[in-house]
PDB file of C-alpha atoms in Angstrom:
ATOM      1  CA  MET A  17     -33.233 -22.545  -7.785  1.00 48.00           C
ATOM      2  CA  LEU A  18     -29.528 -22.562  -6.948  1.00 56.00           C
ATOM      3  CA  SER A  19     -28.669 -21.913  -3.317  1.00 70.00           C
ATOM      4  CA  MET A  20     -26.019 -19.417  -2.295  1.00 72.00           C
ATOM      5  CA  ALA A  21     -23.909 -22.237  -0.838  1.00 75.00           C
ATOM      6  CA  HIS A  22     -23.945 -24.068  -4.171  1.00 70.00           C
ATOM      7  CA  ILE A  23     -22.980 -20.892  -6.038  1.00 71.00           C
ATOM      8  CA  LEU A  24     -20.086 -20.192  -3.671  1.00 74.00           C
ATOM      9  CA  LYS A  25     -18.918 -23.794  -3.928  1.00 76.00           C
ATOM     10  CA  THR A  26     -18.982 -23.594  -7.723  1.00 76.00           C
ATOM     11  CA  LEU A  27     -17.056 -20.306  -7.748  1.00 75.00           C
ATOM     12  CA  ASN A  28     -14.497 -21.724  -5.337  1.00 73.00           C
ATOM     13  CA  SER A  29     -14.018 -24.807  -7.508  1.00 75.00           C
ATOM     14  CA  TRP A  30     -13.603 -22.648 -10.602  1.00 73.00           C
ATOM     15  CA  PHE A  31     -11.153 -20.273  -8.926  1.00 70.00           C
ATOM     16  CA  TRP A  32      -8.875 -23.113  -7.787  1.00 71.00           C
ATOM     17  CA  TRP A  33      -9.228 -25.090 -11.010  1.00 70.00           C
ATOM     18  CA  GLU A  34      -5.840 -26.673 -11.649  1.00 67.00           C
ATOM     19  CA  ASN A  35      -5.942 -26.059 -15.407  1.00 64.00           C
ATOM     20  CA  ILE A  36      -5.865 -22.321 -14.704  1.00 65.00           C
ATOM     21  CA  TRP A  37      -2.984 -22.376 -12.275  1.00 62.00           C
ATOM     22  CA  MET A  38      -0.698 -25.180 -13.468  1.00 64.00           C
ATOM     23  CA  PRO A  39       0.138 -27.320 -16.486  1.00 56.00           C
ATOM     24  CA  VAL A  40      -0.733 -30.959 -17.098  1.00 57.00           C
ATOM     25  CA  ASN A  41       0.382 -33.575 -14.541  1.00 64.00           C
ATOM     26  CA  VAL A  42       0.776 -30.962 -11.795  1.00 65.00           C
ATOM     27  CA  THR A  43      -1.921 -30.816  -9.104  1.00 70.00           C
ATOM     28  CA  TRP A  44      -2.514 -29.236  -5.718  1.00 70.00           C
ATOM     29  CA  ALA A  45      -1.304 -32.521  -4.231  1.00 71.00           C
ATOM     30  CA  HIS A  46       2.225 -31.286  -4.882  1.00 68.00           C
ATOM     31  CA  PHE A  47       1.656 -28.659  -2.191  1.00 68.00           C
ATOM     32  CA  VAL A  48       1.152 -31.241   0.556  1.00 72.00           C
ATOM     33  CA  ASP A  49       3.888 -31.098   3.213  1.00 70.00           C
ATOM     34  CA  ARG A  50       6.319 -33.971   2.757  1.00 70.00           C
ATOM     35  CA  ASP A  51       9.961 -34.969   3.216  1.00 68.00           C
ATOM     36  CA  GLY A  52      10.566 -32.116   5.622  1.00 68.00           C
ATOM     37  CA  LEU A  53       9.216 -29.524   3.170  1.00 67.00           C
ATOM     38  CA  VAL A  54       6.531 -27.204   4.519  1.00 67.00           C
ATOM     39  CA  PHE A  55       4.419 -25.281   2.013  1.00 67.00           C
ATOM     40  CA  PRO A  56       2.352 -22.145   2.699  1.00 67.00           C
ATOM     41  CA  LYS A  57      -1.385 -22.775   3.035  1.00 70.00           C
ATOM     42  CA  PRO A  58      -4.071 -20.309   1.866  1.00 68.00           C
ATOM     43  CA  HIS A  59      -6.032 -20.720   5.117  1.00 70.00           C
ATOM     44  CA  GLN A  60      -3.034 -19.341   7.015  1.00 70.00           C
ATOM     45  CA  LEU A  61      -3.909 -15.920   5.594  1.00 71.00           C
ATOM     46  CA  TYR A  62      -6.794 -15.757   8.072  1.00 77.00           C
ATOM     47  CA  ALA A  63      -4.132 -15.004  10.673  1.00 78.00           C
ATOM     48  CA  THR A  64      -3.720 -11.577   9.075  1.00 78.00           C
ATOM     49  CA  ILE A  65      -7.165 -10.554  10.398  1.00 84.00           C
ATOM     50  CA  PRO A  66      -6.237 -10.501  14.123  1.00 90.00           C
ATOM     51  CA  TYR A  67      -2.853  -9.032  13.171  1.00 86.00           C
ATOM     52  CA  ALA A  68      -4.686  -6.171  11.464  1.00 85.00           C
ATOM     53  CA  PHE A  69      -6.580  -5.399  14.679  1.00 91.00           C
ATOM     54  CA  VAL A  70      -3.323  -5.516  16.631  1.00 91.00           C
ATOM     55  CA  LEU A  71      -1.800  -3.014  14.192  1.00 90.00           C
ATOM     56  CA  LEU A  72      -4.807  -0.723  14.658  1.00 92.00           C
ATOM     57  CA  ILE A  73      -4.285  -0.800  18.423  1.00 94.00           C
ATOM     58  CA  ILE A  74      -0.558  -0.131  18.035  1.00 93.00           C
ATOM     59  CA  ARG A  75      -1.330   2.734  15.654  1.00 92.00           C
ATOM     60  CA  PHE A  76      -3.794   4.286  18.109  1.00 92.00           C
ATOM     61  CA  PHE A  77      -1.323   4.315  20.993  1.00 93.00           C
ATOM     62  CA  SER A  78       1.694   5.318  18.891  1.00 93.00           C
ATOM     63  CA  GLU A  79      -0.128   8.265  17.321  1.00 90.00           C
ATOM     64  CA  ARG A  80      -1.451   9.450  20.674  1.00 90.00           C
ATOM     65  CA  TYR A  81       1.458   8.819  23.025  1.00 91.00           C
ATOM     66  CA  VAL A  82       4.463   9.063  20.699  1.00 92.00           C
ATOM     67  CA  ALA A  83       3.535  11.160  17.665  1.00 91.00           C
ATOM     68  CA  ILE A  84       1.820  13.975  19.584  1.00 90.00           C
ATOM     69  CA  PRO A  85       4.708  14.549  22.057  1.00 91.00           C
ATOM     70  CA  LEU A  86       7.171  14.369  19.153  1.00 91.00           C
ATOM     71  CA  ALA A  87       5.134  16.912  17.195  1.00 90.00           C
ATOM     72  CA  LYS A  88       5.114  19.273  20.162  1.00 88.00           C
ATOM     73  CA  ALA A  89       8.880  18.864  20.535  1.00 89.00           C
ATOM     74  CA  LEU A  90       9.266  19.850  16.865  1.00 88.00           C
ATOM     75  CA  GLY A  91       7.121  22.939  17.392  1.00 87.00           C
ATOM     76  CA  ILE A  92       3.866  21.757  15.804  1.00 85.00           C
ATOM     77  CA  LYS A  93       0.849  23.175  17.593  1.00 82.00           C
ATOM     78  CA  ASN A  94      -2.619  21.699  17.723  1.00 77.00           C
ATOM     79  CA  ALA A  95      -4.638  24.396  15.973  1.00 75.00           C
ATOM     80  CA  ARG A  96      -8.140  24.683  17.363  1.00 78.00           C
ATOM     81  CA  ARG A  97     -10.899  24.935  14.786  1.00 78.00           C
ATOM     82  CA  VAL A  98     -13.899  27.143  15.463  1.00 79.00           C
ATOM     83  CA  LYS A  99     -17.021  25.001  15.244  1.00 83.00           C
ATOM     84  CA  PRO A 100     -20.114  26.479  13.604  1.00 84.00           C
ATOM     85  CA  GLN A 101     -23.283  26.942  15.595  1.00 84.00           C
ATOM     86  CA  PRO A 102     -25.449  23.791  15.583  1.00 85.00           C
ATOM     87  CA  ASN A 103     -27.990  24.070  12.776  1.00 84.00           C
ATOM     88  CA  PRO A 104     -29.868  20.884  11.725  1.00 85.00           C
ATOM     89  CA  VAL A 105     -31.034  22.399   8.415  1.00 84.00           C
ATOM     90  CA  LEU A 106     -27.581  23.490   7.266  1.00 87.00           C
ATOM     91  CA  GLU A 107     -25.963  20.320   8.606  1.00 85.00           C
ATOM     92  CA  SER A 108     -28.400  18.153   6.665  1.00 87.00           C
ATOM     93  CA  TYR A 109     -27.781  20.159   3.489  1.00 85.00           C
ATOM     94  CA  PHE A 110     -24.006  19.958   4.005  1.00 83.00           C
ATOM     95  CA  ARG A 111     -24.063  16.177   4.394  1.00 84.00           C
ATOM     96  CA  GLU A 112     -26.667  15.231   1.801  1.00 82.00           C
ATOM     97  CA  CYS A 113     -26.598  17.938  -0.882  1.00 82.00           C
ATOM     98  CA  SER A 114     -23.472  20.042  -1.216  1.00 81.00           C
ATOM     99  CA  LYS A 115     -20.526  21.296   0.774  1.00 83.00           C
ATOM    100  CA  HIS A 116     -20.171  24.226  -1.625  1.00 85.00           C
ATOM    101  CA  PRO A 117     -23.675  25.605  -2.233  1.00 85.00           C
ATOM    102  CA  SER A 118     -24.203  28.187  -4.944  1.00 85.00           C
ATOM    103  CA  GLN A 119     -25.200  31.754  -4.180  1.00 87.00           C
ATOM    104  CA  SER A 120     -28.856  31.089  -4.971  1.00 86.00           C
ATOM    105  CA  GLU A 121     -28.827  28.004  -2.720  1.00 85.00           C
ATOM    106  CA  ILE A 122     -27.268  30.037   0.088  1.00 84.00           C
ATOM    107  CA  GLN A 123     -29.995  32.640  -0.250  1.00 87.00           C
ATOM    108  CA  GLY A 124     -32.655  29.924  -0.078  1.00 86.00           C
ATOM    109  CA  LEU A 125     -31.045  28.404   3.009  1.00 85.00           C
ATOM    110  CA  ALA A 126     -30.827  31.839   4.632  1.00 86.00           C
ATOM    111  CA  LYS A 127     -34.570  32.333   4.189  1.00 84.00           C
ATOM    112  CA  LYS A 128     -35.274  28.832   5.454  1.00 85.00           C
ATOM    113  CA  CYS A 129     -33.146  29.370   8.566  1.00 85.00           C
ATOM    114  CA  ASN A 130     -34.294  32.956   9.051  1.00 84.00           C
ATOM    115  CA  CYS A 131     -30.759  34.359   9.069  1.00 85.00           C
ATOM    116  CA  THR A 132     -28.523  36.461   6.861  1.00 87.00           C
ATOM    117  CA  VAL A 133     -26.672  35.233   3.786  1.00 85.00           C
ATOM    118  CA  ARG A 134     -23.357  36.123   5.410  1.00 89.00           C
ATOM    119  CA  LEU A 135     -24.085  33.918   8.421  1.00 88.00           C
ATOM    120  CA  VAL A 136     -24.865  30.975   6.130  1.00 85.00           C
ATOM    121  CA  GLU A 137     -21.626  31.520   4.182  1.00 87.00           C
ATOM    122  CA  LYS A 138     -19.702  31.734   7.453  1.00 88.00           C
ATOM    123  CA  TRP A 139     -21.337  28.535   8.725  1.00 88.00           C
ATOM    124  CA  PHE A 140     -20.391  26.575   5.588  1.00 87.00           C
ATOM    125  CA  ARG A 141     -16.838  27.947   5.650  1.00 88.00           C
ATOM    126  CA  ARG A 142     -16.315  26.848   9.243  1.00 87.00           C
ATOM    127  CA  ARG A 143     -18.007  23.499   8.615  1.00 86.00           C
ATOM    128  CA  ARG A 144     -15.732  22.809   5.638  1.00 87.00           C
ATOM    129  CA  ASN A 145     -12.684  23.665   7.725  1.00 85.00           C
ATOM    130  CA  LEU A 146     -13.647  20.919  10.167  1.00 82.00           C
ATOM    131  CA  GLU A 147     -13.317  18.398   7.320  1.00 80.00           C
ATOM    132  CA  ILE A 148      -9.707  19.412   6.587  1.00 81.00           C
ATOM    133  CA  PRO A 149      -7.119  17.461   8.638  1.00 82.00           C
ATOM    134  CA  THR A 150      -5.028  19.633  10.920  1.00 84.00           C
ATOM    135  CA  VAL A 151      -1.249  19.759  10.576  1.00 87.00           C
ATOM    136  CA  LEU A 152      -0.979  17.722  13.769  1.00 88.00           C
ATOM    137  CA  ARG A 153      -3.258  15.037  12.325  1.00 88.00           C
ATOM    138  CA  LYS A 154      -1.203  14.913   9.120  1.00 87.00           C
ATOM    139  CA  PHE A 155       1.937  14.579  11.236  1.00 92.00           C
ATOM    140  CA  GLN A 156       0.402  11.679  13.177  1.00 91.00           C
ATOM    141  CA  GLU A 157      -0.437   9.833   9.949  1.00 90.00           C
ATOM    142  CA  ALA A 158       3.032  10.468   8.502  1.00 90.00           C
ATOM    143  CA  PHE A 159       4.616   9.273  11.758  1.00 93.00           C
ATOM    144  CA  TRP A 160       2.653   6.023  11.654  1.00 92.00           C
ATOM    145  CA  ARG A 161       3.542   5.322   8.028  1.00 88.00           C
ATOM    146  CA  PHE A 162       7.177   6.202   8.716  1.00 91.00           C
ATOM    147  CA  SER A 163       7.271   3.838  11.706  1.00 91.00           C
ATOM    148  CA  PHE A 164       5.543   1.045   9.784  1.00 86.00           C
ATOM    149  CA  TYR A 165       7.731   1.287   6.673  1.00 83.00           C
ATOM    150  CA  LEU A 166      10.920   1.615   8.702  1.00 87.00           C
ATOM    151  CA  THR A 167      10.042  -1.382  10.873  1.00 87.00           C
ATOM    152  CA  SER A 168       9.059  -3.378   7.799  1.00 81.00           C
ATOM    153  CA  SER A 169      12.329  -2.522   6.048  1.00 81.00           C
ATOM    154  CA  ILE A 170      14.451  -3.429   9.066  1.00 83.00           C
ATOM    155  CA  ALA A 171      12.534  -6.677   9.600  1.00 79.00           C
ATOM    156  CA  GLY A 172      12.832  -7.488   5.906  1.00 74.00           C
ATOM    157  CA  PHE A 173      16.588  -7.009   5.999  1.00 77.00           C
ATOM    158  CA  ILE A 174      16.933  -9.095   9.178  1.00 80.00           C
ATOM    159  CA  PHE A 175      14.994 -11.982   7.664  1.00 74.00           C
ATOM    160  CA  LEU A 176      16.560 -11.768   4.208  1.00 71.00           C
ATOM    161  CA  TYR A 177      20.198 -10.731   4.634  1.00 70.00           C
ATOM    162  CA  ASP A 178      21.440 -14.315   5.150  1.00 72.00           C
ATOM    163  CA  LYS A 179      19.270 -15.817   2.403  1.00 70.00           C
ATOM    164  CA  PRO A 180      21.073 -16.669  -0.857  1.00 63.00           C
ATOM    165  CA  TRP A 181      18.272 -15.270  -3.053  1.00 59.00           C
ATOM    166  CA  PHE A 182      18.738 -11.837  -1.462  1.00 61.00           C
ATOM    167  CA  TYR A 183      22.036 -11.545  -3.359  1.00 58.00           C
ATOM    168  CA  ASP A 184      21.446 -13.912  -6.276  1.00 58.00           C
ATOM    169  CA  ILE A 185      17.938 -13.681  -7.756  1.00 55.00           C
ATOM    170  CA  TRP A 186      18.427 -17.017  -9.505  1.00 52.00           C
ATOM    171  CA  GLN A 187      18.335 -18.688  -6.101  1.00 52.00           C
ATOM    172  CA  THR A 188      14.591 -18.035  -5.909  1.00 54.00           C
ATOM    173  CA  TRP A 189      14.200 -21.003  -8.267  1.00 48.00           C
ATOM    174  CA  VAL A 190      16.976 -23.268  -6.974  1.00 51.00           C
ATOM    175  CA  GLY A 191      16.207 -26.354  -4.924  1.00 49.00           C
ATOM    176  CA  TYR A 192      12.728 -27.083  -6.262  1.00 41.00           C
ATOM    177  CA  PRO A 193      11.667 -30.273  -8.077  1.00 38.00           C
ATOM    178  CA  PHE A 194      10.505 -29.658 -11.631  1.00 37.00           C
ATOM    179  CA  GLN A 195       6.818 -30.143 -10.877  1.00 36.00           C
ATOM    180  CA  ASP A 196       7.069 -27.995  -7.738  1.00 38.00           C
ATOM    181  CA  PHE A 197       8.691 -25.203  -9.693  1.00 37.00           C
ATOM    182  CA  LEU A 198       5.760 -25.150 -12.080  1.00 35.00           C
ATOM    183  CA  ALA A 199       3.429 -24.936  -9.111  1.00 30.00           C
ATOM    184  CA  HIS A 200       5.512 -22.037  -7.792  1.00 32.00           C
ATOM    185  CA  VAL A 201       4.741 -20.144 -10.950  1.00 34.00           C
ATOM    186  CA  VAL A 202       1.154 -20.169  -9.637  1.00 32.00           C
ATOM    187  CA  HIS A 203       0.754 -16.580  -8.513  1.00 28.00           C
ATOM    188  CA  HIS A 204      -2.850 -16.457  -7.247  1.00 31.00           C
ATOM    189  CA  LEU A 205      -3.441 -12.846  -8.112  1.00 36.00           C
ATOM    190  CA  ALA A 206      -6.899 -12.540  -9.691  1.00 30.00           C
ATOM    191  CA  ALA A 207      -8.793 -11.772  -6.480  1.00 30.00           C
ATOM    192  CA  ILE A 208      -6.398 -11.959  -3.543  1.00 40.00           C
ATOM    193  CA  GLY A 209      -3.553  -9.676  -4.617  1.00 56.00           C
ATOM    194  CA  LEU A 210       0.179  -9.973  -5.020  1.00 62.00           C
ATOM    195  CA  MET A 211       1.121 -10.695  -1.415  1.00 62.00           C
ATOM    196  CA  SER A 212      -1.597 -13.215  -0.629  1.00 61.00           C
ATOM    197  CA  GLY A 213      -1.135 -14.787  -4.055  1.00 58.00           C
ATOM    198  CA  SER A 214       2.592 -15.176  -3.487  1.00 62.00           C
ATOM    199  CA  TRP A 215       1.876 -16.856  -0.172  1.00 60.00           C
ATOM    200  CA  CYS A 216      -0.778 -19.198  -1.539  1.00 58.00           C
ATOM    201  CA  GLY A 217       1.368 -20.192  -4.515  1.00 55.00           C
ATOM    202  CA  ASN A 218       4.483 -20.789  -2.385  1.00 60.00           C
ATOM    203  CA  TYR A 219       6.097 -17.922  -4.254  1.00 64.00           C
ATOM    204  CA  VAL A 220       7.354 -16.472  -1.000  1.00 67.00           C
ATOM    205  CA  ARG A 221      10.954 -15.755  -1.963  1.00 71.00           C
ATOM    206  CA  LEU A 222      10.163 -13.267  -4.707  1.00 73.00           C
ATOM    207  CA  GLY A 223       7.197 -11.949  -2.719  1.00 73.00           C
ATOM    208  CA  THR A 224       9.447 -10.966   0.176  1.00 74.00           C
ATOM    209  CA  LEU A 225      11.900  -9.309  -2.206  1.00 80.00           C
ATOM    210  CA  VAL A 226       9.086  -7.275  -3.790  1.00 79.00           C
ATOM    211  CA  MET A 227       7.944  -6.087  -0.348  1.00 79.00           C
ATOM    212  CA  PHE A 228      11.486  -5.234   0.721  1.00 80.00           C
ATOM    213  CA  VAL A 229      12.207  -3.240  -2.440  1.00 82.00           C
ATOM    214  CA  HIS A 230       9.021  -1.220  -1.947  1.00 78.00           C
ATOM    215  CA  ASP A 231       9.384  -0.455   1.759  1.00 78.00           C
ATOM    216  CA  THR A 232      12.997   0.717   1.746  1.00 84.00           C
ATOM    217  CA  ALA A 233      12.174   4.070   0.130  1.00 86.00           C
ATOM    218  CA  ASP A 234       8.791   4.953   1.610  1.00 85.00           C
ATOM    219  CA  PHE A 235       9.862   5.712   5.185  1.00 88.00           C
ATOM    220  CA  TRP A 236      12.200   8.449   3.902  1.00 91.00           C
ATOM    221  CA  LEU A 237       9.222  10.176   2.277  1.00 88.00           C
ATOM    222  CA  GLU A 238       7.152   9.981   5.466  1.00 88.00           C
ATOM    223  CA  ALA A 239      10.065  11.382   7.474  1.00 91.00           C
ATOM    224  CA  ALA A 240      10.297  14.275   4.998  1.00 90.00           C
ATOM    225  CA  LYS A 241       6.569  14.946   5.465  1.00 89.00           C
ATOM    226  CA  MET A 242       6.937  15.012   9.243  1.00 90.00           C
ATOM    227  CA  PHE A 243       9.673  17.634   9.130  1.00 90.00           C
ATOM    228  CA  ASN A 244       7.775  19.570   6.474  1.00 88.00           C
ATOM    229  CA  TYR A 245       4.810  19.874   8.858  1.00 88.00           C
ATOM    230  CA  ALA A 246       7.257  21.097  11.512  1.00 87.00           C
ATOM    231  CA  HIS A 247       8.639  23.691   9.025  1.00 86.00           C
ATOM    232  CA  TRP A 248      12.149  22.243   9.228  1.00 89.00           C
ATOM    233  CA  GLU A 249      12.780  23.097   5.597  1.00 86.00           C
ATOM    234  CA  LYS A 250      16.428  22.068   5.270  1.00 88.00           C
ATOM    235  CA  THR A 251      15.878  18.732   7.008  1.00 90.00           C
ATOM    236  CA  CYS A 252      12.794  18.108   4.885  1.00 89.00           C
ATOM    237  CA  ASN A 253      14.686  18.857   1.675  1.00 88.00           C
ATOM    238  CA  MET A 254      17.572  16.596   2.650  1.00 90.00           C
ATOM    239  CA  LEU A 255      15.225  13.708   3.489  1.00 91.00           C
ATOM    240  CA  PHE A 256      13.317  14.190   0.241  1.00 90.00           C
ATOM    241  CA  ILE A 257      16.557  14.008  -1.742  1.00 90.00           C
ATOM    242  CA  ILE A 258      17.459  10.778   0.077  1.00 92.00           C
ATOM    243  CA  PHE A 259      13.967   9.450  -0.669  1.00 92.00           C
ATOM    244  CA  SER A 260      14.337  10.359  -4.340  1.00 92.00           C
ATOM    245  CA  ILE A 261      17.656   8.528  -4.606  1.00 93.00           C
ATOM    246  CA  ALA A 262      16.247   5.485  -2.797  1.00 92.00           C
ATOM    247  CA  PHE A 263      13.118   5.561  -4.987  1.00 92.00           C
ATOM    248  CA  PHE A 264      15.031   5.642  -8.260  1.00 93.00           C
ATOM    249  CA  ILE A 265      17.399   2.883  -7.130  1.00 92.00           C
ATOM    250  CA  THR A 266      14.684   0.543  -5.841  1.00 90.00           C
ATOM    251  CA  ARG A 267      11.707   1.292  -8.128  1.00 89.00           C
ATOM    252  CA  ILE A 268      13.341   2.351 -11.406  1.00 91.00           C
ATOM    253  CA  ILE A 269      16.449   0.144 -11.360  1.00 91.00           C
ATOM    254  CA  LEU A 270      16.116  -2.828  -8.997  1.00 89.00           C
ATOM    255  CA  PHE A 271      12.415  -3.550  -9.531  1.00 89.00           C
ATOM    256  CA  PRO A 272      12.450  -3.862 -13.343  1.00 88.00           C
ATOM    257  CA  PHE A 273      15.998  -5.197 -13.818  1.00 88.00           C
ATOM    258  CA  TRP A 274      16.059  -7.487 -10.788  1.00 84.00           C
ATOM    259  CA  ILE A 275      12.513  -8.469  -9.767  1.00 84.00           C
ATOM    260  CA  LEU A 276      10.785  -8.339 -13.157  1.00 85.00           C
ATOM    261  CA  ARG A 277      13.717 -10.097 -14.777  1.00 83.00           C
ATOM    262  CA  ALA A 278      13.252 -12.942 -12.315  1.00 79.00           C
ATOM    263  CA  THR A 279       9.496 -13.218 -12.931  1.00 78.00           C
ATOM    264  CA  LEU A 280       9.438 -12.644 -16.698  1.00 78.00           C
ATOM    265  CA  TYR A 281      12.668 -14.133 -17.994  1.00 75.00           C
ATOM    266  CA  GLN A 282      14.047 -16.724 -15.607  1.00 68.00           C
ATOM    267  CA  PRO A 283      10.977 -19.047 -15.505  1.00 66.00           C
ATOM    268  CA  THR A 284      11.530 -19.831 -19.201  1.00 64.00           C
ATOM    269  CA  TYR A 285      14.614 -21.809 -18.201  1.00 65.00           C
ATOM    270  CA  TYR A 286      12.392 -24.232 -16.302  1.00 61.00           C
ATOM    271  CA  SER A 287       9.279 -24.406 -18.461  1.00 61.00           C
ATOM    272  CA  THR A 288       8.427 -23.368 -22.007  1.00 60.00           C
ATOM    273  CA  THR A 289       4.675 -23.479 -21.287  1.00 63.00           C
ATOM    274  CA  PRO A 290       3.904 -20.803 -18.672  1.00 63.00           C
ATOM    275  CA  VAL A 291       0.553 -21.097 -16.914  1.00 67.00           C
ATOM    276  CA  ILE A 292      -2.204 -18.479 -16.945  1.00 70.00           C
ATOM    277  CA  ALA A 293      -1.186 -17.241 -13.509  1.00 67.00           C
ATOM    278  CA  TYR A 294       2.237 -16.360 -14.933  1.00 72.00           C
ATOM    279  CA  PHE A 295       0.606 -13.700 -17.132  1.00 78.00           C
ATOM    280  CA  LEU A 296      -1.684 -12.463 -14.335  1.00 75.00           C
ATOM    281  CA  PHE A 297       1.167 -12.092 -11.885  1.00 78.00           C
ATOM    282  CA  ASN A 298       3.510 -10.367 -14.292  1.00 80.00           C
ATOM    283  CA  GLY A 299       0.679  -8.232 -15.644  1.00 82.00           C
ATOM    284  CA  LEU A 300       0.119  -6.796 -12.162  1.00 79.00           C
ATOM    285  CA  LEU A 301       3.847  -6.296 -11.680  1.00 83.00           C
ATOM    286  CA  LEU A 302       4.078  -4.449 -15.008  1.00 85.00           C
ATOM    287  CA  ILE A 303       1.161  -2.218 -14.005  1.00 81.00           C
ATOM    288  CA  LEU A 304       3.025  -1.531 -10.765  1.00 80.00           C
ATOM    289  CA  GLN A 305       6.130  -0.638 -12.733  1.00 85.00           C
ATOM    290  CA  GLY A 306       4.060   1.724 -14.866  1.00 84.00           C
ATOM    291  CA  LEU A 307       3.020   3.514 -11.684  1.00 82.00           C
ATOM    292  CA  HIS A 308       6.656   3.624 -10.594  1.00 85.00           C
ATOM    293  CA  LEU A 309       7.581   5.380 -13.836  1.00 88.00           C
ATOM    294  CA  TYR A 310       4.727   7.859 -13.390  1.00 85.00           C
ATOM    295  CA  TRP A 311       5.689   8.621  -9.783  1.00 85.00           C
ATOM    296  CA  GLY A 312       9.333   8.830 -10.815  1.00 88.00           C
ATOM    297  CA  TYR A 313       8.385  11.448 -13.403  1.00 87.00           C
ATOM    298  CA  LEU A 314       6.584  13.511 -10.741  1.00 86.00           C
ATOM    299  CA  ILE A 315       9.520  13.203  -8.344  1.00 88.00           C
ATOM    300  CA  PHE A 316      11.906  14.270 -11.107  1.00 88.00           C
ATOM    301  CA  LYS A 317       9.782  17.376 -11.764  1.00 86.00           C
ATOM    302  CA  ILE A 318       9.864  18.290  -8.076  1.00 84.00           C
ATOM    303  CA  LEU A 319      13.636  17.814  -7.937  1.00 84.00           C
ATOM    304  CA  ARG A 320      14.168  19.888 -11.079  1.00 83.00           C
ATOM    305  CA  ARG A 321      12.067  22.710  -9.684  1.00 79.00           C
ATOM    306  CA  PHE A 322      13.942  22.466  -6.385  1.00 75.00           C
ATOM    307  CA  ILE A 323      17.323  22.676  -8.154  1.00 73.00           C
ATOM    308  CA  CYS A 324      16.188  25.602 -10.332  1.00 68.00           C
ATOM    309  CA  LEU A 325      15.042  27.547  -7.268  1.00 63.00           C
ATOM    310  CA  LYS A 326      18.424  26.995  -5.681  1.00 59.00           C
TER     311      LYS A 326
END
């Protein structure tokens, strides 16, 4: 009987099989550091685990000691929810059966608890309200996302503004030996996603551009949400318009005509036999672009309704 260790070893060997990721005469040996060149290593992704815990700690303190005072300054109050009376029978039914019991179920629960139907309905109504995030909680979440996206965008610009491929997408392929370029078309996406795949395949240049293009619009949306929760309608509307413009520029124009052009079209200048990972990587990017078009359609509907109301 096969042991779990043998199964995992077999799966690992299959996943990193060179015939999947790269053409003939190109091996993982080309990713060994040499001649002053340093290549990303998959095991370096383990460093993201402690970073994730650090981000959780930063989020906890920023939401509590920055977002809450800011919300109060904007006039957002912490609404107190009335908790229902402790009732093990109703609580068990709420958690395990239904949060919206039918009238017949309410009558049965009323008999079981020896109380009126109205009290049971009131208990479920209050219990459901506890599940709904308060406006303050929504503001805290929007503040964190705003802070994260804004910081990410600023950091992305700082790290990329002096790089040649930030202005000329062709530079993402310049300076690589032929065999290394083919290895760079290895996108490692099947199980570890676009970002980790870009890192593992030394496809960092385009990966950073993809992240930058995505983050530069999102913090405007989160800022609009924050002011919406504070009922600053004019500020919210202005920020949403800025977000819409940034979204259409980055997701509808730059992403397909800049990023996708670099991943779909430009590699053919270096190799006429793209590897399997080429199709996996671009397939995920095309799915992402499909979502961009869908979200763009929804944003356009909101803008049209906003303009019509004006």
